[in-house]
């Protein structure tokens, strides 16, 4: 499993996760060392995540109380702009022969993602989110 974030014009480091994402792991190994510093560098950014259990747990929400977050509609999983990035990476990775090769390919492809695509995805999803919340 991997974790990463995109914005209008930048991306976070790609974080490789070995094993299952637990609430504790998400809060202490993703939010604290990666999300909070990333968001502090982007004072106008709004953090978006879906309603996965580890994301909505109290400990995770406690970490995010200093971060502006976007409420996630319960029935609209395709509003996530990064979902399209994950789909693209999955398609591009091919058939690696080892875990090390998989991780190396993912990291290489993450670093090559063209920022223009971020802008298009974020803008498209912002319009979609506005439409969903207007209904």
mmCIF file of N, CA and C in Angstrom:
data_model
loop_
_atom_site.group_PDB
_atom_site.id
_atom_site.type_symbol
_atom_site.label_atom_id
_atom_site.label_comp_id
_atom_site.label_asym_id
_atom_site.label_seq_id
_atom_site.Cartn_x
_atom_site.Cartn_y
_atom_site.Cartn_z
ATOM 1 N N UNK A 1 0.848 -1.164 0.000
ATOM 2 C CA UNK A 1 0.000 0.000 0.000
ATOM 3 C C UNK A 1 0.900 1.236 0.000
ATOM 4 N N UNK A 2 0.398 2.309 -0.568
ATOM 5 C CA UNK A 2 1.139 3.568 -0.582
ATOM 6 C C UNK A 2 0.222 4.704 -0.153
ATOM 7 N N UNK A 3 0.828 5.782 0.289
ATOM 8 C CA UNK A 3 0.093 7.003 0.609
ATOM 9 C C UNK A 3 0.819 8.162 -0.055
ATOM 10 N N UNK A 4 0.043 9.093 -0.581
ATOM 11 C CA UNK A 4 0.598 10.304 -1.160
ATOM 12 C C UNK A 4 -0.489 11.350 -1.252
ATOM 13 N N UNK A 5 -0.086 12.584 -1.489
ATOM 14 C CA UNK A 5 -1.034 13.690 -1.615
ATOM 15 C C UNK A 5 -0.629 14.552 -2.799
ATOM 16 N N UNK A 6 -1.634 15.126 -3.448
ATOM 17 C CA UNK A 6 -1.373 16.067 -4.529
ATOM 18 C C UNK A 6 -2.113 17.362 -4.231
ATOM 19 N N UNK A 7 -1.589 18.442 -4.770
ATOM 20 C CA UNK A 7 -2.257 19.733 -4.697
ATOM 21 C C UNK A 7 -2.335 20.281 -6.111
ATOM 22 N N UNK A 8 -2.778 21.497 -6.186
ATOM 23 C CA UNK A 8 -2.885 22.174 -7.476
ATOM 24 C C UNK A 8 -1.553 22.181 -8.222
ATOM 25 N N UNK A 9 -0.442 22.320 -7.494
ATOM 26 C CA UNK A 9 0.847 22.462 -8.182
ATOM 27 C C UNK A 9 2.019 21.732 -7.531
ATOM 28 N N UNK A 10 1.755 20.804 -6.645
ATOM 29 C CA UNK A 10 2.850 20.046 -6.033
ATOM 30 C C UNK A 10 2.335 18.692 -5.554
ATOM 31 N N UNK A 11 3.223 17.889 -5.039
ATOM 32 C CA UNK A 11 2.850 16.589 -4.479
ATOM 33 C C UNK A 11 3.682 16.317 -3.230
ATOM 34 N N UNK A 12 3.174 15.447 -2.398
ATOM 35 C CA UNK A 12 3.907 15.035 -1.204
ATOM 36 C C UNK A 12 4.903 13.948 -1.597
ATOM 37 N N UNK A 13 5.788 13.596 -0.676
ATOM 38 C CA UNK A 13 6.574 12.387 -0.912
ATOM 39 C C UNK A 13 5.630 11.178 -0.939
ATOM 40 N N UNK A 14 6.013 10.144 -1.651
ATOM 41 C CA UNK A 14 5.252 8.902 -1.657
ATOM 42 C C UNK A 14 5.696 8.094 -0.447
ATOM 43 N N UNK A 15 4.735 7.626 0.344
ATOM 44 C CA UNK A 15 5.041 6.846 1.543
ATOM 45 C C UNK A 15 4.638 5.403 1.278
ATOM 46 N N UNK A 16 5.593 4.502 1.397
ATOM 47 C CA UNK A 16 5.340 3.081 1.191
ATOM 48 C C UNK A 16 4.924 2.464 2.517
ATOM 49 N N UNK A 17 3.838 1.700 2.505
ATOM 50 C CA UNK A 17 3.269 1.121 3.713
ATOM 51 C C UNK A 17 3.345 -0.393 3.600
ATOM 52 N N UNK A 18 4.013 -0.999 4.546
ATOM 53 C CA UNK A 18 4.127 -2.456 4.570
ATOM 54 C C UNK A 18 3.094 -2.980 5.559
ATOM 55 N N UNK A 19 2.143 -3.741 5.072
ATOM 56 C CA UNK A 19 1.103 -4.269 5.947
ATOM 57 C C UNK A 19 -0.190 -3.492 5.805
ATOM 58 N N UNK A 20 -1.055 -3.667 6.774
ATOM 59 C CA UNK A 20 -2.385 -3.067 6.765
ATOM 60 C C UNK A 20 -2.355 -1.697 7.417
ATOM 61 N N UNK A 21 -3.101 -0.782 6.861
ATOM 62 C CA UNK A 21 -3.203 0.561 7.429
ATOM 63 C C UNK A 21 -4.137 0.507 8.634
ATOM 64 N N UNK A 22 -3.592 0.736 9.812
ATOM 65 C CA UNK A 22 -4.405 0.797 11.023
ATOM 66 C C UNK A 22 -4.588 2.256 11.417
ATOM 67 N N UNK A 23 -5.523 2.495 12.316
ATOM 68 C CA UNK A 23 -5.752 3.854 12.804
ATOM 69 C C UNK A 23 -4.485 4.409 13.440
ATOM 70 N N UNK A 24 -3.851 3.615 14.283
ATOM 71 C CA UNK A 24 -2.621 4.057 14.952
ATOM 72 C C UNK A 24 -1.541 4.379 13.920
ATOM 73 N N UNK A 25 -1.365 3.486 12.957
ATOM 74 C CA UNK A 25 -0.332 3.684 11.938
ATOM 75 C C UNK A 25 -0.612 4.949 11.145
ATOM 76 N N UNK A 26 -1.858 5.154 10.746
ATOM 77 C CA UNK A 26 -2.217 6.331 9.962
ATOM 78 C C UNK A 26 -1.936 7.610 10.742
ATOM 79 N N UNK A 27 -2.367 7.647 11.980
ATOM 80 C CA UNK A 27 -2.191 8.858 12.790
ATOM 81 C C UNK A 27 -0.722 9.149 13.067
ATOM 82 N N UNK A 28 0.014 8.138 13.478
ATOM 83 C CA UNK A 28 1.383 8.358 13.939
ATOM 84 C C UNK A 28 2.445 8.278 12.846
ATOM 85 N N UNK A 29 2.163 7.556 11.772
ATOM 86 C CA UNK A 29 3.177 7.377 10.730
ATOM 87 C C UNK A 29 2.848 8.058 9.405
ATOM 88 N N UNK A 30 1.630 8.574 9.280
ATOM 89 C CA UNK A 30 1.258 9.335 8.079
ATOM 90 C C UNK A 30 0.933 10.781 8.454
ATOM 91 N N UNK A 31 -0.069 10.956 9.309
ATOM 92 C CA UNK A 31 -0.504 12.318 9.639
ATOM 93 C C UNK A 31 0.596 13.140 10.295
ATOM 94 N N UNK A 32 1.155 12.617 11.374
ATOM 95 C CA UNK A 32 2.139 13.405 12.128
ATOM 96 C C UNK A 32 3.399 13.729 11.317
ATOM 97 N N UNK A 33 4.062 12.746 10.716
ATOM 98 C CA UNK A 33 5.312 13.091 10.027
ATOM 99 C C UNK A 33 5.155 13.608 8.597
ATOM 100 N N UNK A 34 4.022 13.354 7.948
ATOM 101 C CA UNK A 34 3.890 13.714 6.536
ATOM 102 C C UNK A 34 2.810 14.761 6.261
ATOM 103 N N UNK A 35 1.581 14.498 6.699
ATOM 104 C CA UNK A 35 0.470 15.400 6.374
ATOM 105 C C UNK A 35 0.636 16.757 7.039
ATOM 106 N N UNK A 36 0.875 16.764 8.342
ATOM 107 C CA UNK A 36 0.942 18.049 9.043
ATOM 108 C C UNK A 36 2.046 18.955 8.498
ATOM 109 N N UNK A 37 3.280 18.480 8.313
ATOM 110 C CA UNK A 37 4.303 19.359 7.727
ATOM 111 C C UNK A 37 3.964 19.789 6.296
ATOM 112 N N UNK A 38 3.406 18.880 5.502
ATOM 113 C CA UNK A 38 3.024 19.198 4.121
ATOM 114 C C UNK A 38 1.982 20.309 4.109
ATOM 115 N N UNK A 39 0.974 20.190 4.948
ATOM 116 C CA UNK A 39 -0.095 21.186 4.997
ATOM 117 C C UNK A 39 0.384 22.515 5.581
ATOM 118 N N UNK A 40 1.319 22.483 6.504
ATOM 119 C CA UNK A 40 1.849 23.730 7.070
ATOM 120 C C UNK A 40 2.591 24.545 6.019
ATOM 121 N N UNK A 41 3.174 23.884 5.037
ATOM 122 C CA UNK A 41 3.863 24.593 3.954
ATOM 123 C C UNK A 41 2.879 25.179 2.944
ATOM 124 N N UNK A 42 1.609 24.801 3.049
ATOM 125 C CA UNK A 42 0.573 25.229 2.101
ATOM 126 C C UNK A 42 -0.585 25.848 2.880
ATOM 127 N N UNK A 43 -0.427 27.061 3.370
ATOM 128 C CA UNK A 43 -1.407 27.634 4.296
ATOM 129 C C UNK A 43 -2.825 27.779 3.740
ATOM 130 N N UNK A 44 -2.998 27.830 2.439
ATOM 131 C CA UNK A 44 -4.341 27.973 1.861
ATOM 132 C C UNK A 44 -4.934 26.635 1.417
ATOM 133 N N UNK A 45 -4.201 25.563 1.595
ATOM 134 C CA UNK A 45 -4.651 24.250 1.133
ATOM 135 C C UNK A 45 -5.751 23.687 2.032
ATOM 136 N N UNK A 46 -6.567 22.838 1.440
ATOM 137 C CA UNK A 46 -7.618 22.127 2.158
ATOM 138 C C UNK A 46 -7.329 20.637 2.003
ATOM 139 N N UNK A 47 -7.281 19.930 3.121
ATOM 140 C CA UNK A 47 -6.963 18.505 3.119
ATOM 141 C C UNK A 47 -8.227 17.701 2.846
ATOM 142 N N UNK A 48 -8.129 16.754 1.918
ATOM 143 C CA UNK A 48 -9.262 15.910 1.550
ATOM 144 C C UNK A 48 -8.868 14.457 1.742
ATOM 145 N N UNK A 49 -9.725 13.710 2.390
ATOM 146 C CA UNK A 49 -9.546 12.267 2.512
ATOM 147 C C UNK A 49 -10.930 11.631 2.513
ATOM 148 N N UNK A 50 -10.983 10.335 2.211
ATOM 149 C CA UNK A 50 -12.299 9.697 2.184
ATOM 150 C C UNK A 50 -12.708 9.274 3.594
ATOM 151 N N UNK A 51 -13.739 8.466 3.694
ATOM 152 C CA UNK A 51 -14.280 8.090 5.000
ATOM 153 C C UNK A 51 -13.789 6.734 5.494
ATOM 154 N N UNK A 52 -12.580 6.338 5.110
ATOM 155 C CA UNK A 52 -12.025 5.086 5.629
ATOM 156 C C UNK A 52 -11.956 5.170 7.153
ATOM 157 N N UNK A 53 -12.138 4.039 7.809
ATOM 158 C CA UNK A 53 -12.175 4.022 9.272
ATOM 159 C C UNK A 53 -10.957 4.664 9.922
ATOM 160 N N UNK A 54 -9.784 4.339 9.415
ATOM 161 C CA UNK A 54 -8.571 4.893 10.033
ATOM 162 C C UNK A 54 -8.490 6.404 9.852
ATOM 163 N N UNK A 55 -9.148 6.938 8.835
ATOM 164 C CA UNK A 55 -9.130 8.383 8.588
ATOM 165 C C UNK A 55 -10.116 9.130 9.479
ATOM 166 N N UNK A 56 -11.223 8.480 9.812
ATOM 167 C CA UNK A 56 -12.269 9.156 10.581
ATOM 168 C C UNK A 56 -12.186 8.882 12.077
ATOM 169 N N UNK A 57 -11.266 8.045 12.488
ATOM 170 C CA UNK A 57 -11.114 7.729 13.912
ATOM 171 C C UNK A 57 -10.759 8.988 14.704
ATOM 172 N N UNK A 58 -11.114 8.983 15.969
ATOM 173 C CA UNK A 58 -10.887 10.156 16.821
ATOM 174 C C UNK A 58 -9.411 10.564 16.852
ATOM 175 N N UNK A 59 -8.508 9.604 16.968
ATOM 176 C CA UNK A 59 -7.082 9.949 17.040
ATOM 177 C C UNK A 59 -6.636 10.656 15.760
ATOM 178 N N UNK A 60 -7.138 10.216 14.620
ATOM 179 C CA UNK A 60 -6.791 10.872 13.354
ATOM 180 C C UNK A 60 -7.380 12.272 13.295
ATOM 181 N N UNK A 61 -8.621 12.408 13.710
ATOM 182 C CA UNK A 61 -9.269 13.722 13.704
ATOM 183 C C UNK A 61 -8.587 14.687 14.669
ATOM 184 N N UNK A 62 -8.074 14.169 15.783
ATOM 185 C CA UNK A 62 -7.337 15.022 16.725
ATOM 186 C C UNK A 62 -6.094 15.618 16.069
ATOM 187 N N UNK A 63 -5.383 14.815 15.290
ATOM 188 C CA UNK A 63 -4.208 15.323 14.586
ATOM 189 C C UNK A 63 -4.583 16.399 13.569
ATOM 190 N N UNK A 64 -5.758 16.275 12.982
ATOM 191 C CA UNK A 64 -6.165 17.178 11.905
ATOM 192 C C UNK A 64 -6.891 18.433 12.385
ATOM 193 N N UNK A 65 -7.011 18.635 13.674
ATOM 194 C CA UNK A 65 -7.781 19.797 14.152
ATOM 195 C C UNK A 65 -7.143 21.128 13.768
ATOM 196 N N UNK A 66 -5.848 21.140 13.431
ATOM 197 C CA UNK A 66 -5.192 22.384 13.008
ATOM 198 C C UNK A 66 -5.152 22.535 11.486
ATOM 199 N N UNK A 67 -5.755 21.587 10.786
ATOM 200 C CA UNK A 67 -5.727 21.568 9.323
ATOM 201 C C UNK A 67 -7.143 21.780 8.796
ATOM 202 N N UNK A 68 -7.278 22.653 7.814
ATOM 203 C CA UNK A 68 -8.584 22.837 7.179
ATOM 204 C C UNK A 68 -8.871 21.598 6.338
ATOM 205 N N UNK A 69 -10.016 20.967 6.583
ATOM 206 C CA UNK A 69 -10.362 19.742 5.864
ATOM 207 C C UNK A 69 -11.660 19.929 5.089
ATOM 208 N N UNK A 70 -11.797 19.143 4.048
ATOM 209 C CA UNK A 70 -12.982 19.165 3.202
ATOM 210 C C UNK A 70 -13.883 18.012 3.622
ATOM 211 N N UNK A 71 -15.138 18.279 4.006
ATOM 212 C CA UNK A 71 -16.039 17.171 4.353
ATOM 213 C C UNK A 71 -16.214 16.244 3.151
ATOM 214 N N UNK A 72 -16.293 14.970 3.413
ATOM 215 C CA UNK A 72 -16.372 13.984 2.346
ATOM 216 C C UNK A 72 -17.790 13.444 2.221
ATOM 217 N N UNK A 73 -18.446 13.618 1.073
ATOM 218 C CA UNK A 73 -19.795 13.066 0.895
ATOM 219 C C UNK A 73 -19.754 11.538 0.949
ATOM 220 N N UNK A 74 -20.686 10.944 1.653
ATOM 221 C CA UNK A 74 -20.676 9.500 1.899
ATOM 222 C C UNK A 74 -20.753 8.655 0.637
ATOM 223 N N UNK A 75 -21.446 9.096 -0.371
ATOM 224 C CA UNK A 75 -21.696 8.239 -1.536
ATOM 225 C C UNK A 75 -20.978 8.675 -2.805
ATOM 226 N N UNK A 76 -19.900 9.396 -2.690
ATOM 227 C CA UNK A 76 -19.226 9.899 -3.882
ATOM 228 C C UNK A 76 -17.726 9.605 -3.853
ATOM 229 N N UNK A 77 -17.343 8.323 -3.979
ATOM 230 C CA UNK A 77 -15.924 7.976 -3.902
ATOM 231 C C UNK A 77 -15.088 8.540 -5.044
ATOM 232 N N UNK A 78 -15.690 8.848 -6.183
ATOM 233 C CA UNK A 78 -14.918 9.324 -7.329
ATOM 234 C C UNK A 78 -14.586 10.804 -7.264
ATOM 235 N N UNK A 79 -14.896 11.466 -6.160
ATOM 236 C CA UNK A 79 -14.545 12.879 -6.028
ATOM 237 C C UNK A 79 -13.078 13.084 -5.667
ATOM 238 N N UNK A 80 -12.365 12.019 -5.427
ATOM 239 C CA UNK A 80 -10.966 12.141 -5.043
ATOM 240 C C UNK A 80 -10.078 12.295 -6.276
ATOM 241 N N UNK A 81 -9.395 13.442 -6.409
ATOM 242 C CA UNK A 81 -8.527 13.603 -7.578
ATOM 243 C C UNK A 81 -7.365 12.621 -7.583
ATOM 244 N N UNK A 82 -6.921 12.192 -6.408
ATOM 245 C CA UNK A 82 -5.762 11.296 -6.387
ATOM 246 C C UNK A 82 -6.135 9.875 -6.815
ATOM 247 N N UNK A 83 -7.416 9.537 -6.763
ATOM 248 C CA UNK A 83 -7.842 8.210 -7.209
ATOM 249 C C UNK A 83 -7.380 7.961 -8.643
ATOM 250 N N UNK A 84 -7.442 8.970 -9.469
ATOM 251 C CA UNK A 84 -7.025 8.831 -10.866
ATOM 252 C C UNK A 84 -5.508 8.642 -10.975
ATOM 253 N N UNK A 85 -4.768 9.265 -10.084
ATOM 254 C CA UNK A 85 -3.312 9.066 -10.041
ATOM 255 C C UNK A 85 -3.004 7.624 -9.654
ATOM 256 N N UNK A 86 -3.701 7.099 -8.629
ATOM 257 C CA UNK A 86 -3.465 5.704 -8.212
ATOM 258 C C UNK A 86 -3.794 4.749 -9.350
ATOM 259 N N UNK A 87 -4.892 5.005 -10.059
ATOM 260 C CA UNK A 87 -5.246 4.154 -11.198
ATOM 261 C C UNK A 87 -4.139 4.170 -12.249
ATOM 262 N N UNK A 88 -3.618 5.350 -12.537
ATOM 263 C CA UNK A 88 -2.550 5.495 -13.527
ATOM 264 C C UNK A 88 -1.287 4.756 -13.072
ATOM 265 N N UNK A 89 -0.904 4.919 -11.808
ATOM 266 C CA UNK A 89 0.287 4.231 -11.303
ATOM 267 C C UNK A 89 0.111 2.718 -11.379
ATOM 268 N N UNK A 90 -1.073 2.236 -11.005
ATOM 269 C CA UNK A 90 -1.333 0.800 -11.061
ATOM 270 C C UNK A 90 -1.219 0.254 -12.471
ATOM 271 N N UNK A 91 -1.680 1.032 -13.430
ATOM 272 C CA UNK A 91 -1.609 0.618 -14.827
ATOM 273 C C UNK A 91 -0.167 0.639 -15.325
ATOM 274 N N UNK A 92 0.610 1.628 -14.904
ATOM 275 C CA UNK A 92 1.977 1.814 -15.387
ATOM 276 C C UNK A 92 2.997 0.878 -14.741
ATOM 277 N N UNK A 93 2.707 0.366 -13.562
ATOM 278 C CA UNK A 93 3.721 -0.372 -12.806
ATOM 279 C C UNK A 93 4.116 -1.694 -13.463
ATOM 280 N N UNK A 94 3.237 -2.270 -14.256
ATOM 281 C CA UNK A 94 3.578 -3.519 -14.931
ATOM 282 C C UNK A 94 3.568 -4.696 -13.972
ATOM 283 N N UNK A 95 4.440 -5.659 -14.222
ATOM 284 C CA UNK A 95 4.518 -6.860 -13.397
ATOM 285 C C UNK A 95 5.907 -6.984 -12.780
ATOM 286 N N UNK A 96 6.156 -6.303 -11.676
ATOM 287 C CA UNK A 96 7.469 -6.410 -11.048
ATOM 288 C C UNK A 96 7.689 -7.822 -10.504
ATOM 289 N N UNK A 97 8.948 -8.200 -10.392
ATOM 290 C CA UNK A 97 9.273 -9.551 -9.938
ATOM 291 C C UNK A 97 9.557 -9.628 -8.449
ATOM 292 N N UNK A 98 9.604 -8.480 -7.772
ATOM 293 C CA UNK A 98 9.859 -8.486 -6.328
ATOM 294 C C UNK A 98 9.238 -7.247 -5.692
ATOM 295 N N UNK A 99 9.124 -7.280 -4.378
ATOM 296 C CA UNK A 99 8.604 -6.126 -3.649
ATOM 297 C C UNK A 99 9.522 -4.921 -3.830
ATOM 298 N N UNK A 100 10.822 -5.149 -3.804
ATOM 299 C CA UNK A 100 11.774 -4.046 -3.997
ATOM 300 C C UNK A 100 11.607 -3.397 -5.369
ATOM 301 N N UNK A 101 11.408 -4.220 -6.391
ATOM 302 C CA UNK A 101 11.210 -3.680 -7.738
ATOM 303 C C UNK A 101 9.894 -2.902 -7.818
ATOM 304 N N UNK A 102 8.849 -3.423 -7.193
ATOM 305 C CA UNK A 102 7.562 -2.722 -7.165
ATOM 306 C C UNK A 102 7.711 -1.352 -6.512
ATOM 307 N N UNK A 103 8.360 -1.310 -5.355
ATOM 308 C CA UNK A 103 8.542 -0.045 -4.644
ATOM 309 C C UNK A 103 9.378 0.936 -5.459
ATOM 310 N N UNK A 104 10.421 0.441 -6.098
ATOM 311 C CA UNK A 104 11.273 1.312 -6.914
ATOM 312 C C UNK A 104 10.490 1.880 -8.099
ATOM 313 N N UNK A 105 9.694 1.038 -8.754
ATOM 314 C CA UNK A 105 8.897 1.514 -9.893
ATOM 315 C C UNK A 105 7.858 2.544 -9.458
ATOM 316 N N UNK A 106 7.177 2.269 -8.343
ATOM 317 C CA UNK A 106 6.176 3.216 -7.845
ATOM 318 C C UNK A 106 6.809 4.567 -7.527
ATOM 319 N N UNK A 107 7.947 4.523 -6.848
ATOM 320 C CA UNK A 107 8.627 5.769 -6.483
ATOM 321 C C UNK A 107 9.059 6.535 -7.730
ATOM 322 N N UNK A 108 9.594 5.818 -8.694
ATOM 323 C CA UNK A 108 10.038 6.450 -9.937
ATOM 324 C C UNK A 108 8.862 7.084 -10.681
ATOM 325 N N UNK A 109 7.753 6.370 -10.779
ATOM 326 C CA UNK A 109 6.584 6.908 -11.480
ATOM 327 C C UNK A 109 5.961 8.075 -10.721
ATOM 328 N N UNK A 110 5.926 7.993 -9.392
ATOM 329 C CA UNK A 110 5.390 9.092 -8.577
ATOM 330 C C UNK A 110 6.194 10.364 -8.826
ATOM 331 N N UNK A 111 7.502 10.224 -8.891
ATOM 332 C CA UNK A 111 8.366 11.386 -9.105
ATOM 333 C C UNK A 111 8.229 11.967 -10.511
ATOM 334 N N UNK A 112 7.719 11.176 -11.446
ATOM 335 C CA UNK A 112 7.581 11.639 -12.830
ATOM 336 C C UNK A 112 6.191 12.189 -13.149
ATOM 337 N N UNK A 113 5.270 12.085 -12.214
ATOM 338 C CA UNK A 113 3.913 12.578 -12.481
ATOM 339 C C UNK A 113 3.991 14.040 -12.885
ATOM 340 N N UNK A 114 3.366 14.362 -13.971
ATOM 341 C CA UNK A 114 3.399 15.725 -14.504
ATOM 342 C C UNK A 114 2.439 16.594 -13.703
ATOM 343 N N UNK A 115 2.947 17.692 -13.187
ATOM 344 C CA UNK A 115 2.138 18.559 -12.341
ATOM 345 C C UNK A 115 0.919 19.111 -13.066
ATOM 346 N N UNK A 116 0.975 19.202 -14.383
ATOM 347 C CA UNK A 116 -0.180 19.671 -15.152
ATOM 348 C C UNK A 116 -1.402 18.794 -14.868
ATOM 349 N N UNK A 117 -1.181 17.490 -14.720
ATOM 350 C CA UNK A 117 -2.287 16.577 -14.434
ATOM 351 C C UNK A 117 -2.891 16.864 -13.065
ATOM 352 N N UNK A 118 -2.059 17.226 -12.088
ATOM 353 C CA UNK A 118 -2.576 17.599 -10.760
ATOM 354 C C UNK A 118 -3.575 18.725 -10.919
ATOM 355 N N UNK A 119 -3.156 19.767 -11.619
ATOM 356 C CA UNK A 119 -3.980 20.960 -11.790
ATOM 357 C C UNK A 119 -5.320 20.600 -12.418
ATOM 358 N N UNK A 120 -5.291 19.815 -13.476
ATOM 359 C CA UNK A 120 -6.524 19.417 -14.152
ATOM 360 C C UNK A 120 -7.425 18.608 -13.228
ATOM 361 N N UNK A 121 -6.843 17.640 -12.508
ATOM 362 C CA UNK A 121 -7.638 16.794 -11.620
ATOM 363 C C UNK A 121 -8.223 17.585 -10.456
ATOM 364 N N UNK A 122 -7.413 18.428 -9.844
ATOM 365 C CA UNK A 122 -7.888 19.207 -8.698
ATOM 366 C C UNK A 122 -8.988 20.166 -9.131
ATOM 367 N N UNK A 123 -8.814 20.840 -10.248
ATOM 368 C CA UNK A 123 -9.847 21.771 -10.739
ATOM 369 C C UNK A 123 -11.129 21.033 -11.106
ATOM 370 N N UNK A 124 -11.011 19.911 -11.797
ATOM 371 C CA UNK A 124 -12.189 19.134 -12.164
ATOM 372 C C UNK A 124 -12.931 18.666 -10.923
ATOM 373 N N UNK A 125 -12.192 18.150 -9.946
ATOM 374 C CA UNK A 125 -12.840 17.640 -8.750
ATOM 375 C C UNK A 125 -13.421 18.753 -7.887
ATOM 376 N N UNK A 126 -12.832 19.918 -7.890
ATOM 377 C CA UNK A 126 -13.408 21.053 -7.154
ATOM 378 C C UNK A 126 -14.766 21.411 -7.745
ATOM 379 N N UNK A 127 -14.865 21.418 -9.066
ATOM 380 C CA UNK A 127 -16.154 21.692 -9.714
ATOM 381 C C UNK A 127 -17.163 20.587 -9.393
ATOM 382 N N UNK A 128 -16.723 19.335 -9.431
ATOM 383 C CA UNK A 128 -17.615 18.210 -9.137
ATOM 384 C C UNK A 128 -18.111 18.274 -7.702
ATOM 385 N N UNK A 129 -17.215 18.584 -6.772
ATOM 386 C CA UNK A 129 -17.591 18.675 -5.357
ATOM 387 C C UNK A 129 -18.636 19.767 -5.167
ATOM 388 N N UNK A 130 -18.447 20.894 -5.810
ATOM 389 C CA UNK A 130 -19.401 21.999 -5.702
ATOM 390 C C UNK A 130 -20.776 21.564 -6.219
ATOM 391 N N UNK A 131 -20.812 20.842 -7.304
ATOM 392 C CA UNK A 131 -22.077 20.367 -7.876
ATOM 393 C C UNK A 131 -22.763 19.399 -6.919
ATOM 394 N N UNK A 132 -22.001 18.450 -6.348
ATOM 395 C CA UNK A 132 -22.572 17.467 -5.426
ATOM 396 C C UNK A 132 -23.154 18.163 -4.202
ATOM 397 N N UNK A 133 -22.435 19.119 -3.643
ATOM 398 C CA UNK A 133 -22.924 19.801 -2.446
ATOM 399 C C UNK A 133 -24.042 20.789 -2.748
ATOM 400 N N UNK A 134 -24.235 21.129 -3.993
ATOM 401 C CA UNK A 134 -25.333 22.020 -4.364
ATOM 402 C C UNK A 134 -26.648 21.257 -4.510
ATOM 403 N N UNK A 135 -26.556 19.951 -4.702
ATOM 404 C CA UNK A 135 -27.765 19.125 -4.920
ATOM 405 C C UNK A 135 -28.535 18.902 -3.634
#
